[in-house]
Short mmCIF file of C-alpha atoms in Angstrom, two decimals:
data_model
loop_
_atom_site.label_atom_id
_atom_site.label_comp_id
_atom_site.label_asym_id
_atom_site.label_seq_id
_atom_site.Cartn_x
_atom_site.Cartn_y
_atom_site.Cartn_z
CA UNK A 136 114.06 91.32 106.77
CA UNK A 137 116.53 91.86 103.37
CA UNK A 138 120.26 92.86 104.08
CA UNK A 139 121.99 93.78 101.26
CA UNK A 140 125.72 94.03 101.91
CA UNK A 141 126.83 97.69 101.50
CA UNK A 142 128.01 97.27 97.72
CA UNK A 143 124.95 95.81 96.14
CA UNK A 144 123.03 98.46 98.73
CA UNK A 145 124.82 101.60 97.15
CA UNK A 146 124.46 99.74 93.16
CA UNK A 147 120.69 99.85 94.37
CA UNK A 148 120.26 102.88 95.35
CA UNK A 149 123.10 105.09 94.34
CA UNK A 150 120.77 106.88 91.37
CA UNK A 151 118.10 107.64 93.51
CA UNK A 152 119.77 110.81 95.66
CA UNK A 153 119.22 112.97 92.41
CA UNK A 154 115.71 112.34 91.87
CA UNK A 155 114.23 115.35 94.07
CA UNK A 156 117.31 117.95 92.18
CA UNK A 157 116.34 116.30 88.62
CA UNK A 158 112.50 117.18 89.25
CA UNK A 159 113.39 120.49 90.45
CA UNK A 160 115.81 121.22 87.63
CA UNK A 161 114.16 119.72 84.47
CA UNK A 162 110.70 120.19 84.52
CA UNK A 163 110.99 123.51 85.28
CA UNK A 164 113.05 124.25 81.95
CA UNK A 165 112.42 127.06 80.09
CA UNK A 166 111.44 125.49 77.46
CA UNK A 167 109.09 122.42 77.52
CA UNK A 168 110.27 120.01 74.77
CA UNK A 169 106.57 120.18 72.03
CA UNK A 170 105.77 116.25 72.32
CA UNK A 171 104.11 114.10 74.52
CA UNK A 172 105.77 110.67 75.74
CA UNK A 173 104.39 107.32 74.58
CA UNK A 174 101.08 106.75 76.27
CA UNK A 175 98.14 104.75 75.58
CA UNK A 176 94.72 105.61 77.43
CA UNK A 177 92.30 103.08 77.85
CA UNK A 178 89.62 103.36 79.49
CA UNK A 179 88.90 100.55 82.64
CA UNK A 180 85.07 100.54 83.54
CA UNK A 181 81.95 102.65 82.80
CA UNK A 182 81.15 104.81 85.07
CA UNK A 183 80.72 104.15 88.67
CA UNK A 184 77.63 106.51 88.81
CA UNK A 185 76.30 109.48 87.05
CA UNK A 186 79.67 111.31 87.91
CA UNK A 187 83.15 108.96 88.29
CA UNK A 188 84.44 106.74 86.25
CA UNK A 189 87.94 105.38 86.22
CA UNK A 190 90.73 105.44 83.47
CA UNK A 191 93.83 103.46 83.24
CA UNK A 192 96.71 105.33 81.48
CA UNK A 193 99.68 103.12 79.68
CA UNK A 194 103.58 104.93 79.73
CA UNK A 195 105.93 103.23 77.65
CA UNK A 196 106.89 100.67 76.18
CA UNK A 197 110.28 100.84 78.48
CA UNK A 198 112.60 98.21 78.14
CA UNK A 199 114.78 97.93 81.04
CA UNK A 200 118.67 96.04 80.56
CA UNK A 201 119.06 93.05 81.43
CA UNK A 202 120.86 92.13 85.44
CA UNK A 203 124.67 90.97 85.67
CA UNK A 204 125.50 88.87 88.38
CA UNK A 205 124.33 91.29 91.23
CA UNK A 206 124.50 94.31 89.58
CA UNK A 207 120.63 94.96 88.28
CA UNK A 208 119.62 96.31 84.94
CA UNK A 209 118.64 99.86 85.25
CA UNK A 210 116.72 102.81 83.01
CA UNK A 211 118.51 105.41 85.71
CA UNK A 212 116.71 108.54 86.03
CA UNK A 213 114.71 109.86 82.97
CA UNK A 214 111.86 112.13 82.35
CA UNK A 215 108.76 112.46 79.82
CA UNK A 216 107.31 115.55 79.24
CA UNK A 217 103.73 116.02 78.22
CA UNK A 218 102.41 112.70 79.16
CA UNK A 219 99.04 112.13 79.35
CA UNK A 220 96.54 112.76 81.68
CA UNK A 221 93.41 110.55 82.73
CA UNK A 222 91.33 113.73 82.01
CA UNK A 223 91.26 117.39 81.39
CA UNK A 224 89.40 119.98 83.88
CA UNK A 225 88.77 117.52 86.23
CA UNK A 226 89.39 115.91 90.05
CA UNK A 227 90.73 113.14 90.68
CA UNK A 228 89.57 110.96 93.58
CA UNK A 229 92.05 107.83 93.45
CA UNK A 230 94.75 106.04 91.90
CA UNK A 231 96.87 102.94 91.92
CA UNK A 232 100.11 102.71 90.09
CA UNK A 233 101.49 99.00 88.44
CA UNK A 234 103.97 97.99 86.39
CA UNK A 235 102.80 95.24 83.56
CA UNK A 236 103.80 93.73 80.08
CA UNK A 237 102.54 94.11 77.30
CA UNK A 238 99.50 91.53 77.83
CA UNK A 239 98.78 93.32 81.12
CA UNK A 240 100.26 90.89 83.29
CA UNK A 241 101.95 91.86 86.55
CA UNK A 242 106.17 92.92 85.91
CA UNK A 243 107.55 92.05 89.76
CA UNK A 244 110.43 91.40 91.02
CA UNK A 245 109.33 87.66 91.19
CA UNK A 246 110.04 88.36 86.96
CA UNK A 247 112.63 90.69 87.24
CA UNK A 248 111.24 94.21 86.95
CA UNK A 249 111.11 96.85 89.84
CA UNK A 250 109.21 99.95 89.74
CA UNK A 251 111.99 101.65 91.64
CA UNK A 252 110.09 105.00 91.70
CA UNK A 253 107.97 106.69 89.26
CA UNK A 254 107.00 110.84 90.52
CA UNK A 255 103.80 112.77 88.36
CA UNK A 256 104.89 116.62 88.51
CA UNK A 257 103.24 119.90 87.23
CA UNK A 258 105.95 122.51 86.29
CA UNK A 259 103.52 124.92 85.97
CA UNK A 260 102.68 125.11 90.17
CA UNK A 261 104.94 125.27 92.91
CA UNK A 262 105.42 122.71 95.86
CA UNK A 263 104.52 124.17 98.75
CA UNK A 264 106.81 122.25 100.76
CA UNK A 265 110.18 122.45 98.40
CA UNK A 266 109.13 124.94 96.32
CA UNK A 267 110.20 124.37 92.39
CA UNK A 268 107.77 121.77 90.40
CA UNK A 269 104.44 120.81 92.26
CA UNK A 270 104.88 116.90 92.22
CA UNK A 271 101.39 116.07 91.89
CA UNK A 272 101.78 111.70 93.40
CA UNK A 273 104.62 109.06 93.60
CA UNK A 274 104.83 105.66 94.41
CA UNK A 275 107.71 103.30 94.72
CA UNK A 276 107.52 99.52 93.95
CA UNK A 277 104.97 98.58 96.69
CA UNK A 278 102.20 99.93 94.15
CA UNK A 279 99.53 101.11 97.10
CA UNK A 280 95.97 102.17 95.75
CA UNK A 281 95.46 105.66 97.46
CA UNK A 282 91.86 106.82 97.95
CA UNK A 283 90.68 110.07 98.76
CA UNK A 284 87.91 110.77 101.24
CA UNK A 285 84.29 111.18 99.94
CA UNK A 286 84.53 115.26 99.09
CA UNK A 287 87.70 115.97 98.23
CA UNK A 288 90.19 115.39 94.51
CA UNK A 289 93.04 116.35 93.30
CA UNK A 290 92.31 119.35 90.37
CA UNK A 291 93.49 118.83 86.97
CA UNK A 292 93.43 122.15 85.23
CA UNK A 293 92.48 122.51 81.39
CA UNK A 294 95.46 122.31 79.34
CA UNK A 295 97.69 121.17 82.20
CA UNK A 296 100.73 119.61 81.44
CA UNK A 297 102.39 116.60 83.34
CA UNK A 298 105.66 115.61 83.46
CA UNK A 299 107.23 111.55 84.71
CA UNK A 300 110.24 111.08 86.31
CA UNK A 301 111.02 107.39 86.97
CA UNK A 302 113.68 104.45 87.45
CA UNK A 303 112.87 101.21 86.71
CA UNK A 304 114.78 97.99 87.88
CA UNK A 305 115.71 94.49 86.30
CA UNK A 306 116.62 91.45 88.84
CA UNK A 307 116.72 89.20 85.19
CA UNK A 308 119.36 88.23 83.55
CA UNK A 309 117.66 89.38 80.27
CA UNK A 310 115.93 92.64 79.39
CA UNK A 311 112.56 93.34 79.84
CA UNK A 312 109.96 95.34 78.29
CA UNK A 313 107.30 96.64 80.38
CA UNK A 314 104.81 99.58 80.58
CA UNK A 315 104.24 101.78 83.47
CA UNK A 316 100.55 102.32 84.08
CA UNK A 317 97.78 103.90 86.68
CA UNK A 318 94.80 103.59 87.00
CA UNK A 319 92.97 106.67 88.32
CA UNK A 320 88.90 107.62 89.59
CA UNK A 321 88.03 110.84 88.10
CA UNK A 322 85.00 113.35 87.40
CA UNK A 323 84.26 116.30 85.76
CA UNK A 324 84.98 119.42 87.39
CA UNK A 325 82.27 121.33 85.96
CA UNK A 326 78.93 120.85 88.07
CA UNK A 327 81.26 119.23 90.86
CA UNK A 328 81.48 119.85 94.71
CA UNK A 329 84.24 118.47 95.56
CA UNK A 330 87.17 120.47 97.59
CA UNK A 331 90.58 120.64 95.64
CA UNK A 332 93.60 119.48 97.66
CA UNK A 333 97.00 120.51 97.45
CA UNK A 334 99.92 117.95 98.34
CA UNK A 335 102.57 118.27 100.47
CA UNK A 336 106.11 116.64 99.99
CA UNK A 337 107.52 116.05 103.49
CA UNK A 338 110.80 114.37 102.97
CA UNK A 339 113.64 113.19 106.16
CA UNK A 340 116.22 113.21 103.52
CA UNK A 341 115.40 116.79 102.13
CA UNK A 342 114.23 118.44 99.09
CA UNK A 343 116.96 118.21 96.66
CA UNK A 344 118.61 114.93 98.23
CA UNK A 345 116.09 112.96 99.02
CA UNK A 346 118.89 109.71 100.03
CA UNK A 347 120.74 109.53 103.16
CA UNK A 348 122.64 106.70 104.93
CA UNK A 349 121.75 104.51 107.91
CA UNK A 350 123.70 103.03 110.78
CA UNK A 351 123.59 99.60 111.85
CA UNK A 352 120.78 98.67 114.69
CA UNK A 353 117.69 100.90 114.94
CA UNK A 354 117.79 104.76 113.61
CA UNK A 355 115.54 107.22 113.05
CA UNK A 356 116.07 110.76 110.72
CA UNK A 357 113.81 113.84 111.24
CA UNK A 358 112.72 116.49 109.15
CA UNK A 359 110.65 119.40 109.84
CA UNK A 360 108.69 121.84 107.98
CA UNK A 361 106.51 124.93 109.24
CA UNK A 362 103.83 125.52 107.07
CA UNK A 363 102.97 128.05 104.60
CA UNK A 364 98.80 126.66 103.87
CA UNK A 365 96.11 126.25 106.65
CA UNK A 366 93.59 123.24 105.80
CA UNK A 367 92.38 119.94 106.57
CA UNK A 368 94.95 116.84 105.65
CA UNK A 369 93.02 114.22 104.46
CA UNK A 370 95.37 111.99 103.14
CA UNK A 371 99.09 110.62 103.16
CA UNK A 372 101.36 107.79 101.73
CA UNK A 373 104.69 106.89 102.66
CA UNK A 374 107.88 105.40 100.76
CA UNK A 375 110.75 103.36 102.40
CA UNK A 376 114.18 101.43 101.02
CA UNK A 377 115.00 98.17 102.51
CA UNK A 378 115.32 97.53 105.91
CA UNK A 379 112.60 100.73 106.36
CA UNK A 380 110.56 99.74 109.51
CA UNK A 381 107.84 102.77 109.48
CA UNK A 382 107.17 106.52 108.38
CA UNK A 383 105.30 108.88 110.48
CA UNK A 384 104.27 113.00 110.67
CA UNK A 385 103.33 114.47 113.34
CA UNK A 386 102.21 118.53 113.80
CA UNK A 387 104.69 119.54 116.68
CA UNK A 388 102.62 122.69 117.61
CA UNK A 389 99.68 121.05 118.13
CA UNK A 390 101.37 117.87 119.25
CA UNK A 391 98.68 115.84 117.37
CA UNK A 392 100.10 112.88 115.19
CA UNK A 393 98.94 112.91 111.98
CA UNK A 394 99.79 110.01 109.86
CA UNK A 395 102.06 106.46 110.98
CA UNK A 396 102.70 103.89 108.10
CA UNK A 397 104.61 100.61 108.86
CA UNK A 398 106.28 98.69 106.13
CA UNK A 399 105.50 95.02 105.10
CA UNK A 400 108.09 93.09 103.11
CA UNK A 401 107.74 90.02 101.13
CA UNK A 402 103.61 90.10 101.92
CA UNK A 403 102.87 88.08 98.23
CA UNK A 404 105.08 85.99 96.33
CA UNK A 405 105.37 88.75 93.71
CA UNK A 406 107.59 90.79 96.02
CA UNK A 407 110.32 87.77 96.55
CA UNK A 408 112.60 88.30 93.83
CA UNK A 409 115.22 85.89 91.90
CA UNK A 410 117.49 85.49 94.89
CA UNK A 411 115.15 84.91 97.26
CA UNK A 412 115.40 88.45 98.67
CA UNK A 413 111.86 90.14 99.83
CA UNK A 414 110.67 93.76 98.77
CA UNK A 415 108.51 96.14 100.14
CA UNK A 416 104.98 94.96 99.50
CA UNK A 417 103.25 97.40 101.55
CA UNK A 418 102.96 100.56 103.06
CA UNK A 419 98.92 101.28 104.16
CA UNK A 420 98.07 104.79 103.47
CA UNK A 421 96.25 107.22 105.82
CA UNK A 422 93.20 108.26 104.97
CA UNK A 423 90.48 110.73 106.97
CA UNK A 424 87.98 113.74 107.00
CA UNK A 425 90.25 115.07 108.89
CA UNK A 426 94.01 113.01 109.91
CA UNK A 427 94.16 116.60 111.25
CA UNK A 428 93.98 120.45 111.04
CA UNK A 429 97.15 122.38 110.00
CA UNK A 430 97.36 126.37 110.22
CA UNK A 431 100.17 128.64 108.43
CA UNK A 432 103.03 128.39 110.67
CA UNK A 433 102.01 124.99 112.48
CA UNK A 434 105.81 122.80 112.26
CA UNK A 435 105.28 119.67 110.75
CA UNK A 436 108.12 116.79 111.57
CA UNK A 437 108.68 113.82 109.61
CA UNK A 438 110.49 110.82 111.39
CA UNK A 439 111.80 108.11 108.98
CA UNK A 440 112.79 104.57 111.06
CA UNK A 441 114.88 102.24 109.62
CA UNK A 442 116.06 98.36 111.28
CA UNK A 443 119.64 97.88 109.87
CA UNK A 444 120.53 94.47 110.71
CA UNK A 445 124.69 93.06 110.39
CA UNK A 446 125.14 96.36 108.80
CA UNK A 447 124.68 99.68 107.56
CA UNK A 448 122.41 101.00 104.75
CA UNK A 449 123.48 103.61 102.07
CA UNK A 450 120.94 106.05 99.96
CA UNK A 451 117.68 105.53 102.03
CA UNK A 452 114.72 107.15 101.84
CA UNK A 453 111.81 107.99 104.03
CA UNK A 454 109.56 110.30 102.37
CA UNK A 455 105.34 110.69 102.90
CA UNK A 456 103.07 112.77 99.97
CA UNK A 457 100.02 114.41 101.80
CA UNK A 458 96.97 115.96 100.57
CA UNK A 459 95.33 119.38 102.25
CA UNK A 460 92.12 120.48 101.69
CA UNK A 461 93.24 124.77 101.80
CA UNK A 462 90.84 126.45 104.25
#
């Protein structure tokens, strides 16, 4: 497993214990800046049958700085308003986030860039969870493919408007110019059946401070949240830091577990990066019809577990995105 001593641990993750308070600051400004961020659609494969098809959508160009000694090249934290959407009144049934060049070709740490985090909001709903801007999916630099069960998508209203937070890394010692993409199965809503979902944010570190620190040796943090929606939670992902050893959320008032994700490091050379040093490569998601039934006022507990070996860990995370089908 990576240790990082405690400097190069707090350069890595120092920026990231702002990213819940920027979400819920910015995108619900006032006033919505009038243009769209650089994106290029382009569409992946015909349809899959009379009603999916699949669309991967290009952010960027972003060129990240270039890596000195063991301090990494960074974008920090920034935002792009208006970006674009795989479709327009529509649901959304999967999607897999990446981070390429320009001739499509993987960006890893293996090359230097890190997808650090990248979060899709909608500052026109509310998060049930943390209130403020709905954030619609996120992914870190593991990159997992998240499928929805047969029945259920995630609704993209007409005229919606997304907003991108992310922070992208550079292990090189020159810059690099890469594009952030995903690539996401969709269908019409008109004519459709499926049930909309709404996610759920549960987050050990807490809303608007996502990062915490770890001891040395085994730890775990808790968070709980008692539910406002009743529904059927058919899907969850997880997101960990180095040295994260698993994720899990449980309903305490039914004292049913409802999702458990365990990290893999390293699991492709792609994930080893210039030093040597492995990254999280994996993180399975959940998926179910149902992982279980939640009703308004049900608790809900998040436990993040972290293995901190020779030392302690600053600015963790442990953080899972659900999906509820409302009942």
């Amino acid at each position: 497993m990576k240790v990082f001593p405690v400097r190069e641990e707090k350069m890595l993750h120092r920026k990231l214990a702002a990213s819940a308070a920027i979400v819920a600051t910015a995108l619900v400004a006032a006033a919505v800046p009038p243009f769209a961020s650089a994106a290029a659609s382009a569409p992946d494969t015909p349809r899959q049958d009379h009603s999916s098809q699949v669309t991967t959508v290009r952010y960027g160009p972003i060129t990240i700085p270039a890596a000195s000694g063991h301090d990494h090249g960074e974008t920090r934290n920034r935002i792009d308003f208006n970006v674009q959407k795989p479709c327009d009144n529509c649901f959304i049934t999967g999607f897999k986030p990446n981070l390429v060049y320009e001739d499509g070709a993987n960006a890893n740490v293996n090359t230097g860039p890190m997808l650090h985090h990248m979060v899709m909001g909608n500052h026109r709903k509310n998060d049930v969870v943390c209130n403020g801007p709905q954030r619609i999916f996120a992914s870190g630099n593991e990159r997992v493919a998240s499928v929805l069960p047969s029945g259920y998508g995630i609704k993209v209203g007409r005229g919606e408007r997304w907003n991108m937070l992310y922070d992208l890394m550079n292990h090189a010692p020159e810059k690099k110019t890469v594009y952030i993409t995903v690539t996401y199965t969709h269908e019409s809503a008109p004519g459709s059946r499926l049930k909309p979902v709404t996610p759920i944010w549960m987050d050990a570190g807490g809303c608007l401070g996502s990062a915490y620190d770890v001891p040395q040796g085994v730890s775990e943090k808790t968070r709980r949240w008692r539910s406002t929606i009743s529904g059927t939670l058919v899907h969850m992902r997880g997101h960990l830091h180095h040295g994260g050893h698993s994720v899990r959320t449980e309903n305490l008032t039914t004292d049913k577990p409802l999702c458990t994700i365990v990290a893999e490091e390293g699991g492709s050379p792609e994930f080893i990066d210039l030093h040597g040093n492995s990254e999280i490569s994996d993180m399975p998601p959940c998926s179910g019809d149902p992982l279980g039934t939640i009703h308004r006022g049900d608790v809900l507990q998040i436990t993040s577990r972290y293995v901190s070996t020779g030392h302690s860990h600053g600015d963790v995370m442990g953080i899972m995105a659900g999906w509820v089908a409302p009942n």
